[in-house]
mmCIF file of C-alpha atoms and ligand atoms in Angstrom:
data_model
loop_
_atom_site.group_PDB
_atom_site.id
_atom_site.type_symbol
_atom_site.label_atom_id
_atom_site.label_comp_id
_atom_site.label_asym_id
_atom_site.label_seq_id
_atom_site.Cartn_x
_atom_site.Cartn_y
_atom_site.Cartn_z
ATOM 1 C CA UNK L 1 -5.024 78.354 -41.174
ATOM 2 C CA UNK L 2 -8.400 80.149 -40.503
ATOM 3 C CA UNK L 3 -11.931 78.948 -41.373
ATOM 4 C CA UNK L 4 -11.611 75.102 -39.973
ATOM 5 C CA UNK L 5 -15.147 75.036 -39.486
ATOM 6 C CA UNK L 6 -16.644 77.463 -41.601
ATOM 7 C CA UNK L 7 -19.837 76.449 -42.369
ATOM 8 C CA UNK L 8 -21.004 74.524 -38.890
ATOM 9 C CA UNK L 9 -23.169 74.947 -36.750
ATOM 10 C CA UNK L 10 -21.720 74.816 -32.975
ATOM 11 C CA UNK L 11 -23.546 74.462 -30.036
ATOM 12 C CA UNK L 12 -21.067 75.367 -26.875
ATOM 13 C CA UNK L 13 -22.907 74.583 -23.319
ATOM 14 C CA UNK L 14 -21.165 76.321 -20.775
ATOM 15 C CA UNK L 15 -19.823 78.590 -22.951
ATOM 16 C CA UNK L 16 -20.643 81.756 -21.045
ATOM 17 C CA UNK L 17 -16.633 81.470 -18.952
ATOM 18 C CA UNK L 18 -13.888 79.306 -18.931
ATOM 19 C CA UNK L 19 -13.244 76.513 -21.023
ATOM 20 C CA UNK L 20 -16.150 76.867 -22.418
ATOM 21 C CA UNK L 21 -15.640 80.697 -23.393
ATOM 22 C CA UNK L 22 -12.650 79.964 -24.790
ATOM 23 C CA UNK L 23 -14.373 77.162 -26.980
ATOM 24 C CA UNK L 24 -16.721 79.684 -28.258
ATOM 25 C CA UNK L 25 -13.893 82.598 -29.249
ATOM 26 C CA UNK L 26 -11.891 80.034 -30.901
ATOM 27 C CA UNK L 27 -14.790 78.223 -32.783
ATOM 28 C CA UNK L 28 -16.366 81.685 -33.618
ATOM 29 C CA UNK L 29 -12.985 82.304 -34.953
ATOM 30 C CA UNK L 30 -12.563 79.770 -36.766
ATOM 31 C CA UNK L 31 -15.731 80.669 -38.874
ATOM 32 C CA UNK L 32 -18.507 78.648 -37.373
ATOM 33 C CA UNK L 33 -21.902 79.536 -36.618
ATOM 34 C CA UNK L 34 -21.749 79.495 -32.574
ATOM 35 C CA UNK L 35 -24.520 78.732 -29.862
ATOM 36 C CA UNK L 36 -23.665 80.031 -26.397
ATOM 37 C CA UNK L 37 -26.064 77.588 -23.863
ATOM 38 C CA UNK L 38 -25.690 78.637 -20.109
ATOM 39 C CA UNK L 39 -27.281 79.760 -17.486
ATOM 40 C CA UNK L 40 -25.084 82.484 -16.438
ATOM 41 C CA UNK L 41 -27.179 84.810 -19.054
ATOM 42 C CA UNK L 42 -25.401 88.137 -18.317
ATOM 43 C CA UNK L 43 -21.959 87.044 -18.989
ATOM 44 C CA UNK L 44 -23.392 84.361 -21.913
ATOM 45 C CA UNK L 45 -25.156 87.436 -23.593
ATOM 46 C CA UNK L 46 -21.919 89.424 -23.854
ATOM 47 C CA UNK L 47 -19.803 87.413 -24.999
ATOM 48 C CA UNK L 48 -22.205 86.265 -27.509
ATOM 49 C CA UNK L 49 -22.601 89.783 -28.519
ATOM 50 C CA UNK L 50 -18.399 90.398 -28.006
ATOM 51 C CA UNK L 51 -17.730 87.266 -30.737
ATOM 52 C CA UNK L 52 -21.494 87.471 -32.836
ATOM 53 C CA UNK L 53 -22.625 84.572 -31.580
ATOM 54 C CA UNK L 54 -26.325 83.531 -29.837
ATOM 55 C CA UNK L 55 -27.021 82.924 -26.461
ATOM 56 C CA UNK L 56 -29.569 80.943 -25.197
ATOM 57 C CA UNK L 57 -30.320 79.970 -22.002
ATOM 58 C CA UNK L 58 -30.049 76.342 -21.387
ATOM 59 C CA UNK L 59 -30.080 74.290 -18.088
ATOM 60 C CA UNK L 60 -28.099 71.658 -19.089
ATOM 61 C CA UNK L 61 -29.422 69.113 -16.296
ATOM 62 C CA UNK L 62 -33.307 68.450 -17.634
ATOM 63 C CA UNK L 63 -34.350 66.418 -21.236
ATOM 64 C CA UNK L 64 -37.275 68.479 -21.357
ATOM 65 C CA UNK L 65 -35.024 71.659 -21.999
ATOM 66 C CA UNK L 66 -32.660 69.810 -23.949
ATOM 67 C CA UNK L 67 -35.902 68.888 -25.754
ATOM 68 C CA UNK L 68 -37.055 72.752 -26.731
ATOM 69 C CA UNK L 69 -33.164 73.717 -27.109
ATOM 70 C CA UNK L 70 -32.091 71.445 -30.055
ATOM 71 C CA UNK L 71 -35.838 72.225 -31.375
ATOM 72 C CA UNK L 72 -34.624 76.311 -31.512
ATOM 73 C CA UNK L 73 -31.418 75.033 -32.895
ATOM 74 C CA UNK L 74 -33.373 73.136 -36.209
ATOM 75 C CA UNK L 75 -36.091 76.551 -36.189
ATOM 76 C CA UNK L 76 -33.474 79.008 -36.441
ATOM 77 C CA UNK L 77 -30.361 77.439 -38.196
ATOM 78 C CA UNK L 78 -31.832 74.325 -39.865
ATOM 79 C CA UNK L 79 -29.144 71.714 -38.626
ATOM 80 C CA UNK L 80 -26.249 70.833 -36.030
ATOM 81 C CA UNK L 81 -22.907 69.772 -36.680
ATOM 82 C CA UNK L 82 -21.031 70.356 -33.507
ATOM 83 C CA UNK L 83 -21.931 69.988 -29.899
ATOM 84 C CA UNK L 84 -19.709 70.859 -27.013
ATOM 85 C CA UNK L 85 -20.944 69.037 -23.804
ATOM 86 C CA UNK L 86 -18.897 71.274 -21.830
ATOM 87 C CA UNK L 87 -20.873 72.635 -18.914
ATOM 88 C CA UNK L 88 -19.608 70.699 -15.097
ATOM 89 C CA UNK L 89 -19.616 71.534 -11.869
ATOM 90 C CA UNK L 90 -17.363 70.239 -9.444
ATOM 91 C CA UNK L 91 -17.944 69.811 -5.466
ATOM 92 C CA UNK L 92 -14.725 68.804 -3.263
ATOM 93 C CA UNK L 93 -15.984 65.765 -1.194
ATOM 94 C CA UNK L 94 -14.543 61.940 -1.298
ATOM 95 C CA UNK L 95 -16.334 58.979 -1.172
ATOM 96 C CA UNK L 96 -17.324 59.028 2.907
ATOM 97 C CA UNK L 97 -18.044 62.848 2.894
ATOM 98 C CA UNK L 98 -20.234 63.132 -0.427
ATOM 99 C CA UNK L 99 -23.612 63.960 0.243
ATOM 100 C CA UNK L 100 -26.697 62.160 -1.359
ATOM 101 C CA UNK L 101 -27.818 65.826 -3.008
ATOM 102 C CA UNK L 102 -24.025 66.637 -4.085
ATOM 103 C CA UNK L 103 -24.012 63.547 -5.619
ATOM 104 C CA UNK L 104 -26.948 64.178 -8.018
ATOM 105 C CA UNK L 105 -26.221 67.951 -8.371
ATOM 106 C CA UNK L 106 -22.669 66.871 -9.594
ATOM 107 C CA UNK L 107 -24.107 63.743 -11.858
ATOM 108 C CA UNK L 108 -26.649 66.045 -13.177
ATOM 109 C CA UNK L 109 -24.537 68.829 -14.929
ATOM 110 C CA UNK L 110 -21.821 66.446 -16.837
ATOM 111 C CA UNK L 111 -22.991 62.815 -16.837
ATOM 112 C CA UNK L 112 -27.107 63.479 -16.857
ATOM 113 C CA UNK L 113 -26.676 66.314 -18.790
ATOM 114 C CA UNK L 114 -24.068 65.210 -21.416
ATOM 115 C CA UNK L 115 -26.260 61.700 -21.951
ATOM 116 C CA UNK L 116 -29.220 64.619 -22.722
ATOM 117 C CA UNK L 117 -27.359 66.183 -24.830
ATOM 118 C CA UNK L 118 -25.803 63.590 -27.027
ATOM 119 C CA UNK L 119 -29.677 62.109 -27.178
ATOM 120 C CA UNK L 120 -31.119 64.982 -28.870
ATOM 121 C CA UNK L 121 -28.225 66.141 -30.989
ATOM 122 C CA UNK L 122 -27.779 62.706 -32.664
ATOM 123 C CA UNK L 123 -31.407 62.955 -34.717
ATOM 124 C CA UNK L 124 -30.486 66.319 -35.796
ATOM 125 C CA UNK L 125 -27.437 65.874 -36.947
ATOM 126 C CA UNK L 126 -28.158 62.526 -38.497
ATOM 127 C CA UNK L 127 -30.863 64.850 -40.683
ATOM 128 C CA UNK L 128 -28.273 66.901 -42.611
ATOM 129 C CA UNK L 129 -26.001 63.910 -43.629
ATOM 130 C CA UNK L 130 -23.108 66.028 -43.367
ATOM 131 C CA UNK L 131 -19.622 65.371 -40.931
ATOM 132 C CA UNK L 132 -20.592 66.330 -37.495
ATOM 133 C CA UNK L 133 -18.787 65.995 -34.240
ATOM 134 C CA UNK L 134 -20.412 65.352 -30.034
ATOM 135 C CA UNK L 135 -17.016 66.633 -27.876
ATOM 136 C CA UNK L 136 -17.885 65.668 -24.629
ATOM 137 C CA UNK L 137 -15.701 67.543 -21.831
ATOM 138 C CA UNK L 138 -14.700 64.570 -19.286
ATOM 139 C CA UNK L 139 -11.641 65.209 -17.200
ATOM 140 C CA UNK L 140 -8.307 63.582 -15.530
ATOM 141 C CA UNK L 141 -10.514 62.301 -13.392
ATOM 142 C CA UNK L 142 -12.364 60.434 -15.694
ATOM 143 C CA UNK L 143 -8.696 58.651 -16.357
ATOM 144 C CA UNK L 144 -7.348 58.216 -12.458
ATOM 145 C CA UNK L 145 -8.771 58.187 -9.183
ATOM 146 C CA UNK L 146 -9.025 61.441 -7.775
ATOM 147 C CA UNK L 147 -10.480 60.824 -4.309
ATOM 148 C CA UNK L 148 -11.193 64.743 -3.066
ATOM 149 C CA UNK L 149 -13.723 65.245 -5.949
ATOM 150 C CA UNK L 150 -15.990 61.809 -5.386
ATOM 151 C CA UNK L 151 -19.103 62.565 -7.497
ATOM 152 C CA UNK L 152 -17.214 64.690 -10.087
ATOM 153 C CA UNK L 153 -14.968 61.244 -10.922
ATOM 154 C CA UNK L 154 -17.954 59.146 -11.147
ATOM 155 C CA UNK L 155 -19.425 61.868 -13.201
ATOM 156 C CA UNK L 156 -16.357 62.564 -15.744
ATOM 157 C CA UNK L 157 -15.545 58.187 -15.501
ATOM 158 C CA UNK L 158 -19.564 58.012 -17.197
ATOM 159 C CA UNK L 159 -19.163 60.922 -19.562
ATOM 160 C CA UNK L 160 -15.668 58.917 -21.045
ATOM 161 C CA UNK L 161 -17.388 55.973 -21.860
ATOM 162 C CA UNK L 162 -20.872 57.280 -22.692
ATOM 163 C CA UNK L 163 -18.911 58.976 -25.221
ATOM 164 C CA UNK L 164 -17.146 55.748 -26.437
ATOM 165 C CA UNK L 165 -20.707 54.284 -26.269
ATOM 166 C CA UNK L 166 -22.126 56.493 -28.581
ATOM 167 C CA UNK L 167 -19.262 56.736 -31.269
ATOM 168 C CA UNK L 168 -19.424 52.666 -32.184
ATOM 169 C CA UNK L 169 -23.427 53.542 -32.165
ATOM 170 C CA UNK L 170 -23.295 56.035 -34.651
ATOM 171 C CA UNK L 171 -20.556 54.287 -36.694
ATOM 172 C CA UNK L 172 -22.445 51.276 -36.591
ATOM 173 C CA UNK L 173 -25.769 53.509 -38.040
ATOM 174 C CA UNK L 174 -23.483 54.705 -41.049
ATOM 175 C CA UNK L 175 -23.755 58.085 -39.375
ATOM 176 C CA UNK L 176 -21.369 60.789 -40.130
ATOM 177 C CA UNK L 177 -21.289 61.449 -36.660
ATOM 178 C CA UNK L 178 -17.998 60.952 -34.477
ATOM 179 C CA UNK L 179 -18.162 61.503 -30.635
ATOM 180 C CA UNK L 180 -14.826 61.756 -28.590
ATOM 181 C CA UNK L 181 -14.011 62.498 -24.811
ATOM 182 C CA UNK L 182 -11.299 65.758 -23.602
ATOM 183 C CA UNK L 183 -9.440 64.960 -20.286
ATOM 184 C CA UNK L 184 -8.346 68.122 -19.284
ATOM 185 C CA UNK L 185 -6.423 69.000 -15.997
ATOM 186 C CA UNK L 186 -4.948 72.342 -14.338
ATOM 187 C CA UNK L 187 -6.430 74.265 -16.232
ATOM 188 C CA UNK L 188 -7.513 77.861 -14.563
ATOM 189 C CA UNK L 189 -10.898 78.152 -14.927
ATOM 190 C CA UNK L 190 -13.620 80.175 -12.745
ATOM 191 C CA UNK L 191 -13.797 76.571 -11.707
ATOM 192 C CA UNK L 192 -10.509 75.763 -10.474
ATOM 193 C CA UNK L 193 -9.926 79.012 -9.334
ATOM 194 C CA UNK L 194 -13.172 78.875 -6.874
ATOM 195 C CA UNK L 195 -12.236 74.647 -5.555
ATOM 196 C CA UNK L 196 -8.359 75.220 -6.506
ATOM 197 C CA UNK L 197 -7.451 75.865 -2.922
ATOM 198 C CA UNK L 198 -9.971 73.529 -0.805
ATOM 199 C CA UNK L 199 -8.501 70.198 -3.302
ATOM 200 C CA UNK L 200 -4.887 71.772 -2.781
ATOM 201 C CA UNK L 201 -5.751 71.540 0.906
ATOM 202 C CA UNK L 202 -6.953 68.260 1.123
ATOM 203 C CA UNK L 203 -4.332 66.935 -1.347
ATOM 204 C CA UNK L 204 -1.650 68.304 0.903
ATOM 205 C CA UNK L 205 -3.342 66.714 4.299
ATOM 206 C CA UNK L 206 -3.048 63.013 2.706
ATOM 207 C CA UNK L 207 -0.317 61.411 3.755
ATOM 208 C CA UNK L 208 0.084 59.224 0.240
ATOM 209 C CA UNK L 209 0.868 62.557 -1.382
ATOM 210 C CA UNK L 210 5.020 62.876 -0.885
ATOM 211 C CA UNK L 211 5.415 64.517 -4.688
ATOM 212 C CA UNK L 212 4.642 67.621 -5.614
ATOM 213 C CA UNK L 213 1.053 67.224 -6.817
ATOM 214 C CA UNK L 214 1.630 69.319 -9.971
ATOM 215 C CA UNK L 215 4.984 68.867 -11.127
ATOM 216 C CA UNK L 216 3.973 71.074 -14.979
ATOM 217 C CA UNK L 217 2.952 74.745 -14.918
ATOM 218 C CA UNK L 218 -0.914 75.623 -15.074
ATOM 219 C CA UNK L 219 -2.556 75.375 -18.519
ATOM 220 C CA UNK L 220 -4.849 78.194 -20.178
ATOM 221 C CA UNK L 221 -8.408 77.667 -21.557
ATOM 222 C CA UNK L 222 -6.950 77.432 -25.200
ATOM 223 C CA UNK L 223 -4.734 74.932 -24.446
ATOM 224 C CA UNK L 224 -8.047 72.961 -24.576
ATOM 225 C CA UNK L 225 -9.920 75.201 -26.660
ATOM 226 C CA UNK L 226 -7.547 74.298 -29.946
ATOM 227 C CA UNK L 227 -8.403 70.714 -29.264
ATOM 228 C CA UNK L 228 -12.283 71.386 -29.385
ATOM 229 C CA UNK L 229 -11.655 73.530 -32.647
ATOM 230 C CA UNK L 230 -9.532 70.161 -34.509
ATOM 231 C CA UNK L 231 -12.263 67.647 -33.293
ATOM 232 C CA UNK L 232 -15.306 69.723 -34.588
ATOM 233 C CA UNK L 233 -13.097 70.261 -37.714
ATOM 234 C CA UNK L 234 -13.293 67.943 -40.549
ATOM 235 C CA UNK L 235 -9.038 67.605 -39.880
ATOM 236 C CA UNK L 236 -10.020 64.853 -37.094
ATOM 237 C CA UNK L 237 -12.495 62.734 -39.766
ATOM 238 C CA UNK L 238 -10.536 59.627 -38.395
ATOM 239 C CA UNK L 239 -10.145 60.256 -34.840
ATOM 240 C CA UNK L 240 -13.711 58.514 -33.478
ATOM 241 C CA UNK L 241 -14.761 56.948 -29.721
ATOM 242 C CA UNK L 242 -11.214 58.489 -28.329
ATOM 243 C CA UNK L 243 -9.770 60.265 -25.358
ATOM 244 C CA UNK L 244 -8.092 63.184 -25.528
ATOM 245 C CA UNK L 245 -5.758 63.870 -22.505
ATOM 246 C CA UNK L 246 -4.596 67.022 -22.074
ATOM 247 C CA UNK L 247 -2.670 67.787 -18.714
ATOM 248 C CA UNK L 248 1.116 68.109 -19.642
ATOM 249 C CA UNK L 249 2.228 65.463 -17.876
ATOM 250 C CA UNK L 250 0.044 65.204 -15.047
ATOM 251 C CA UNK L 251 -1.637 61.976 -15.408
ATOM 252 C CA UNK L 252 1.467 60.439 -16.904
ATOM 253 C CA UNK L 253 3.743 60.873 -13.949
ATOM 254 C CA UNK L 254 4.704 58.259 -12.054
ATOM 255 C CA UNK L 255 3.147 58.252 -8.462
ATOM 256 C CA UNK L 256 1.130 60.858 -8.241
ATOM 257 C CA UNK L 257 -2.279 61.498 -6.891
ATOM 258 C CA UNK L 258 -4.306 64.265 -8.827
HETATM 259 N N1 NAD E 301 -10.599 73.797 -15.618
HETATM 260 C C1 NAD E 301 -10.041 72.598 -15.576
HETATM 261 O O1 NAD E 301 -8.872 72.420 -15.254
HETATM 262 C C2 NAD E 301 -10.863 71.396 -15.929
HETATM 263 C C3 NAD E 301 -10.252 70.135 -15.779
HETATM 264 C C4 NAD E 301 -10.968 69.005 -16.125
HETATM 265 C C5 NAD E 301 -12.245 69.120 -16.628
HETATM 266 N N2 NAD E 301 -12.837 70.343 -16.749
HETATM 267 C C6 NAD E 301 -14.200 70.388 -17.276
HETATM 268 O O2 NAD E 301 -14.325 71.371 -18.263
HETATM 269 C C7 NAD E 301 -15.649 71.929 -18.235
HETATM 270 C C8 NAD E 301 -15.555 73.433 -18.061
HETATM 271 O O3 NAD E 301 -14.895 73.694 -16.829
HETATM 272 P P1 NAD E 301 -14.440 75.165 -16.396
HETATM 273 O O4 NAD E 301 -13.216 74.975 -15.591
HETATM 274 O O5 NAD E 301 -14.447 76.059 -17.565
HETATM 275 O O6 NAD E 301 -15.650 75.530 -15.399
HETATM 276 P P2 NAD E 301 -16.318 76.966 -15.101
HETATM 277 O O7 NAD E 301 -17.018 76.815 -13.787
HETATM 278 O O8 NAD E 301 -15.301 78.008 -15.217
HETATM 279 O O9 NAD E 301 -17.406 77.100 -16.254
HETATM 280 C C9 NAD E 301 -18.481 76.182 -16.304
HETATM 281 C C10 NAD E 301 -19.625 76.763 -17.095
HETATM 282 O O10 NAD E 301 -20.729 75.835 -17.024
HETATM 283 C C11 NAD E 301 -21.915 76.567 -16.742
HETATM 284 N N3 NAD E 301 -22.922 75.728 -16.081
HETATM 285 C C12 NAD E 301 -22.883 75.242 -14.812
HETATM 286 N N4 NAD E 301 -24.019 74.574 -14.557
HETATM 287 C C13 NAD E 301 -24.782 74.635 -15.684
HETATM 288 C C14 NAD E 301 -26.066 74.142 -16.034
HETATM 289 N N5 NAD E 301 -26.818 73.447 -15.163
HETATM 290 N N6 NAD E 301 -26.544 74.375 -17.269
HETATM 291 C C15 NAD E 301 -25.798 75.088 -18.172
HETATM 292 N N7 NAD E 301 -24.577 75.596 -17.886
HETATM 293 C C16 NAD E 301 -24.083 75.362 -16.655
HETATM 294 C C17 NAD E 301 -21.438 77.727 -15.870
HETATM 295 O O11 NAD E 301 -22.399 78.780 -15.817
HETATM 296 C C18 NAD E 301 -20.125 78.102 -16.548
HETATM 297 O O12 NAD E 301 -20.338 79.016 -17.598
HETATM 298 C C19 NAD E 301 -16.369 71.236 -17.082
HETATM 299 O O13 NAD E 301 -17.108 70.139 -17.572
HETATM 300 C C20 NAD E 301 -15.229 70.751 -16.208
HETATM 301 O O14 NAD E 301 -15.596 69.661 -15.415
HETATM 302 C C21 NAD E 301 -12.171 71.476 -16.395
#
């Protein structure tokens, strides 16, 4: 099948590597109109270039960007039906180590930012009256404790149910706007490739861990990236305030700590 979202307009933040990237290519692919938002600008602008998409740059963590952003978005293509609150950080620490300024770096890129996002989108989309989708990119640790990545679990936790939140909302409005949550884990990623080896390190060094922490083979960015393409796809028109978990295994294993 090609062209599942022809005609849609797809914002992608974090879309310059990674998941996001791969959200981009696929959606581009697909035949939607795609928005690369980042603030790695170099490697944004050439992919946007690579797949014909836009870049624009787009610190994900302030309203009053968010603000001028979806503003561009109604200037230049007149509406919004998909937005991919995909841009996180994550900063190994537990509960005793995390630092005050971690804490609000980490909040501010998925839970601050993804709260932003969904706040300015909504009116937008609401304005075109057509099927429009808010996939917000939460995590395993949104699902389970994961005590090496403190901040990034409180972070993921509030982006699950802000999404939840925000589907009955617009349902309740009559809006043809659905909002649902991705959990993805071990998935290699700039990301995971830069913190892989400090949470290996501290999962090893806990004594609770006697399993293998990852008992299923590394996934790849489409993995997730299909996932993005059926919920911003009119295919998912019934699938609304849900969590998708997508970590082969992982989080449904029996004793083991992520
Ligand atoms: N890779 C995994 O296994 C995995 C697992 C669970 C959840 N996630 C989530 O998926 C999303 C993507 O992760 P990834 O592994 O691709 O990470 P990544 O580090 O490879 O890519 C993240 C992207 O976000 C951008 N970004 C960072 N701060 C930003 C800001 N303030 N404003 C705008 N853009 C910003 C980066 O420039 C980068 O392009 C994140 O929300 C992450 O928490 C990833």
């Amino acid at each position: 099948m090609s062209g599942r979202v022809a005609g849609k307009v797809c914002v992608v933040t974090g879309g310059a590597m990674g998941l996001g990237e791969a959200d981009a290519r696929l959606l581009a692919r697909e035949g939607g109109t795609v928005i690369i938002a980042d603030i790695a600008d170099d490697k944004g602008k050439a992919l946007a270039q690579e797949i014909g998409a836009d870049y624009v740059h787009l610190d994900v963590t302030t309203e009053a960007a968010w603000i001028d952003f979806i503003a561009h978005v109604k200037e230049t293509y007149g509406k919004l039906n998909v937005l991919v609150n995909n841009a996180g950080i994550v900063i190994p620490a537990n509960v005793e180590t995390c630092t005050e300024e971690q804490w609000r770096k980490v909040n501010a890129v998925s839970s601050d930012a993804t709260f932003f996002g969904m706040k300015h989108a909504i009116p937008l989309m609401r304005e075109s009256g057509e099927p429009c989708s808010i996939i917000n990119m939460s995590s395993i640790a949104g699902i389970v404790g994961v005590p090496y990545v403190f901040a990034y679990a409180a972070a993921k936790g509030a982006v699950r149910l802000m999404s939840k939140a925000a589907a009955v909302h617009c349902a309740k409005k009559g809006d043809k706007i659905r909002v649902n949550s991705i959990h993805p884990g071990g998935i290699v990623t700039p990301m995971t490739q830069a913190v892989g080896q400090q949470v290996a390190d501290a999962v090893a060094q806990d004594p609770r861990n006697t399993a293998p922490v990852r008992g299923t083979r590394p996934g790849e960015p489409d993995d997730i990236a299909w996932m993005v393409v059926y919920l911003a796809s009119d295919e998912s028109k019934y699938t609304n305030g849900a969590e998708m978990i997508i970590d082969n295994t992982v989080t449904a294993m029996e004793g083991i700590v992520p």
